[in-house]
Amino acid sequence: VALPAAQVAASSQVTQMGVKDLDIILVIDESTTMWAYSDTEGWRINMAELFADMLSVDQSGAVHQLTAVMFGTDAVLVSPLDFVDGEGAAGGLKLSIRNYHDDMQATNFIDALNTSYGELGQRGRDGAQKAIIFLTDGHCELQGRGEEGTRQCERDVRSLVSSNSERARIYTIA
């Protein structure tokens, strides 16, 4: 599924170095296709951990929040959106990601997006640039719904992203 980038409000906080405060949700695909074919070595988990470490030692003066949603048939918020500000600050999030790393069967982008938008709505900060970053093989698969279900899921994802375009930018690493 190709997700279009959404518009971001111009009110984001910017440091003197030009870096905006960020509220980011990493959305990690734990579907059977990822486990069995696309990422059998778990590189998406390593990348999420590296991203968390890099964000936590940002020297720009910007203040960042980060969490992860693991998804398959259902989506799970692994921990609340929280500040990552200093070396080791992302340790709890990284442990939560490792604890939820398991085959979660289908690929329900709708539940993953709704969980992400909900968390940004509840704990996202006014003025921070919000982003949802998918780590996925891009196959929208709902259990037992076949190819037409996949096409409908893709249409639903596009509609959901379009109707929430002011809430967060969407990025996909596939």
Short mmCIF file of C-alpha atoms in Angstrom, two decimals:
data_model
loop_
_atom_site.label_atom_id
_atom_site.label_comp_id
_atom_site.label_asym_id
_atom_site.label_seq_id
_atom_site.Cartn_x
_atom_site.Cartn_y
_atom_site.Cartn_z
CA VAL A 1 0.00 0.00 0.00
CA ALA A 2 1.47 3.36 -0.94
CA LEU A 3 0.47 5.97 1.61
CA PRO A 4 0.47 9.61 0.50
CA ALA A 5 2.29 12.10 2.69
CA ALA A 6 -0.15 14.28 4.56
CA GLN A 7 0.13 18.04 5.12
CA VAL A 8 1.52 19.30 8.42
CA ALA A 9 0.28 22.42 10.16
CA ALA A 10 2.71 25.32 9.92
CA SER A 11 2.60 25.85 13.70
CA SER A 12 5.28 23.24 14.55
CA GLN A 13 7.85 24.31 17.14
CA VAL A 14 11.28 24.99 15.59
CA THR A 15 14.59 25.22 17.45
CA GLN A 16 17.23 27.77 16.60
CA MET A 17 18.93 25.04 14.56
CA GLY A 18 15.76 24.73 12.46
CA VAL A 19 14.74 21.32 13.83
CA LYS A 20 11.08 20.86 14.76
CA ASP A 21 9.83 19.10 17.86
CA LEU A 22 8.58 15.69 16.73
CA ASP A 23 5.89 13.28 17.90
CA ILE A 24 6.55 10.02 16.03
CA ILE A 25 4.85 6.66 15.98
CA LEU A 26 6.76 3.76 14.43
CA VAL A 27 4.21 1.29 13.03
CA ILE A 28 5.84 -2.13 12.75
CA ASP A 29 4.35 -4.86 10.57
CA GLU A 30 4.34 -8.19 12.43
CA SER A 31 2.28 -10.09 9.85
CA THR A 32 3.01 -13.62 8.69
CA THR A 33 4.34 -12.32 5.35
CA MET A 34 6.93 -10.24 7.21
CA TRP A 35 7.90 -13.17 9.46
CA ALA A 36 7.98 -15.83 6.73
CA TYR A 37 9.17 -13.95 3.63
CA SER A 38 9.95 -10.24 3.75
CA ASP A 39 12.00 -9.82 6.93
CA THR A 40 12.85 -13.19 8.41
CA GLU A 41 15.87 -11.72 10.24
CA GLY A 42 13.91 -8.99 12.06
CA TRP A 43 15.67 -6.00 10.49
CA ARG A 44 12.56 -3.87 11.06
CA ILE A 45 13.05 -4.33 14.82
CA ASN A 46 16.74 -3.41 14.59
CA MET A 47 15.84 -0.32 12.53
CA ALA A 48 13.19 0.76 15.07
CA GLU A 49 15.71 0.43 17.90
CA LEU A 50 18.36 2.37 15.98
CA PHE A 51 15.83 5.10 15.16
CA ALA A 52 14.89 5.38 18.85
CA ASP A 53 18.55 5.60 19.88
CA MET A 54 19.32 8.27 17.27
CA LEU A 55 16.30 10.38 18.19
CA SER A 56 17.16 10.20 21.90
CA VAL A 57 20.61 11.77 21.38
CA ASP A 58 19.52 14.55 19.00
CA GLN A 59 21.62 17.61 19.87
CA SER A 60 19.43 20.19 18.10
CA GLY A 61 17.54 21.32 21.18
CA ALA A 62 14.26 19.95 19.81
CA VAL A 63 12.14 17.85 22.14
CA HIS A 64 10.86 14.56 20.70
CA GLN A 65 8.29 11.96 21.67
CA LEU A 66 8.27 8.42 20.29
CA THR A 67 6.38 5.15 20.58
CA ALA A 68 5.55 2.11 18.48
CA VAL A 69 2.48 0.27 17.28
CA MET A 70 2.95 -3.39 16.38
CA PHE A 71 0.32 -4.71 14.01
CA GLY A 72 -0.99 -7.76 12.26
CA THR A 73 -4.62 -8.86 12.51
CA ASP A 74 -4.89 -6.33 15.35
CA ALA A 75 -2.76 -3.35 16.36
CA VAL A 76 -1.11 -2.96 19.76
CA LEU A 77 0.28 0.28 21.18
CA VAL A 78 3.41 -1.01 22.93
CA SER A 79 3.74 1.99 25.26
CA PRO A 80 2.36 5.52 25.49
CA LEU A 81 3.94 8.27 23.40
CA ASP A 82 6.78 9.51 25.61
CA PHE A 83 9.81 11.78 25.56
CA VAL A 84 13.14 10.42 24.33
CA ASP A 85 15.64 12.93 25.65
CA GLY A 86 19.08 11.60 26.38
CA GLU A 87 21.20 8.53 25.97
CA GLY A 88 19.37 5.44 27.18
CA ALA A 89 15.99 7.24 27.26
CA ALA A 90 14.58 4.88 24.63
CA GLY A 91 15.45 1.71 26.57
CA GLY A 92 11.90 1.08 27.80
CA LEU A 93 10.44 1.51 24.33
CA LYS A 94 13.03 -0.82 22.81
CA LEU A 95 12.24 -3.47 25.42
CA SER A 96 8.51 -3.11 24.71
CA ILE A 97 9.14 -3.53 20.97
CA ARG A 98 11.14 -6.72 21.63
CA ASN A 99 8.40 -8.03 23.96
CA TYR A 100 5.68 -7.57 21.32
CA HIS A 101 7.79 -8.97 18.46
CA ASP A 102 5.69 -11.97 17.41
CA ASP A 103 3.78 -13.25 14.37
CA MET A 104 0.49 -11.35 14.47
CA GLN A 105 -0.98 -13.00 11.32
CA ALA A 106 -2.82 -10.68 8.87
CA THR A 107 -1.96 -7.07 7.92
CA ASN A 108 -4.61 -4.69 9.19
CA PHE A 109 -3.43 -1.20 8.20
CA ILE A 110 -6.78 0.29 9.24
CA ASP A 111 -6.40 -0.80 12.88
CA ALA A 112 -2.74 0.31 12.86
CA LEU A 113 -3.65 3.77 11.56
CA ASN A 114 -6.59 4.20 13.94
CA THR A 115 -4.40 3.20 16.89
CA SER A 116 -1.71 5.65 15.77
CA TYR A 117 -4.09 8.54 15.16
CA GLY A 118 -5.71 7.85 18.54
CA GLU A 119 -2.38 8.01 20.36
CA LEU A 120 -1.36 11.21 18.59
CA GLY A 121 -4.74 12.71 19.49
CA GLN A 122 -4.38 11.73 23.13
CA ARG A 123 -0.69 12.45 23.80
CA GLY A 124 0.53 14.43 20.78
CA ARG A 125 1.61 17.98 21.54
CA ASP A 126 0.24 21.13 19.98
CA GLY A 127 2.94 22.61 17.77
CA ALA A 128 4.96 19.40 17.36
CA GLN A 129 5.29 17.90 13.89
CA LYS A 130 3.53 14.55 13.94
CA ALA A 131 4.60 11.57 11.87
CA ILE A 132 3.57 7.96 11.47
CA ILE A 133 6.32 5.77 10.00
CA PHE A 134 5.34 2.34 8.68
CA LEU A 135 7.91 -0.47 8.55
CA THR A 136 6.11 -2.94 6.30
CA ASP A 137 6.16 -5.05 3.17
CA GLY A 138 3.08 -3.13 2.04
CA HIS A 139 0.57 -5.96 1.69
CA CYS A 140 -2.85 -5.07 3.09
CA GLU A 141 -4.32 -8.44 4.04
CA LEU A 142 -7.35 -8.98 6.21
CA GLN A 143 -7.91 -12.53 7.38
CA GLY A 144 -10.30 -14.52 5.22
CA ARG A 145 -11.26 -11.68 2.87
CA GLY A 146 -9.27 -12.63 -0.25
CA GLU A 147 -8.22 -10.33 -3.08
CA GLU A 148 -11.35 -8.17 -3.04
CA GLY A 149 -10.83 -7.67 0.69
CA THR A 150 -7.26 -6.57 -0.04
CA ARG A 151 -8.45 -4.05 -2.64
CA GLN A 152 -11.12 -2.75 -0.25
CA CYS A 153 -8.54 -2.46 2.54
CA GLU A 154 -6.28 -0.41 0.26
CA ARG A 155 -9.20 1.91 -0.65
CA ASP A 156 -10.07 2.27 3.04
CA VAL A 157 -6.45 3.10 3.93
CA ARG A 158 -6.29 5.82 1.28
CA SER A 159 -9.58 7.28 2.50
CA LEU A 160 -8.49 7.21 6.17
CA VAL A 161 -5.15 8.87 5.39
CA SER A 162 -6.83 11.50 3.20
CA SER A 163 -9.44 12.35 5.83
CA ASN A 164 -6.70 12.74 8.48
CA SER A 165 -4.17 14.60 6.34
CA GLU A 166 -3.87 17.49 8.82
CA ARG A 167 -3.13 15.20 11.78
CA ALA A 168 0.19 13.60 10.75
CA ARG A 169 2.60 12.95 7.92
CA ILE A 170 2.73 9.34 6.82
CA TYR A 171 5.97 7.69 5.74
CA THR A 172 6.47 4.11 4.58
CA ILE A 173 9.70 2.15 4.69
CA ALA A 174 9.02 -1.00 2.72
#
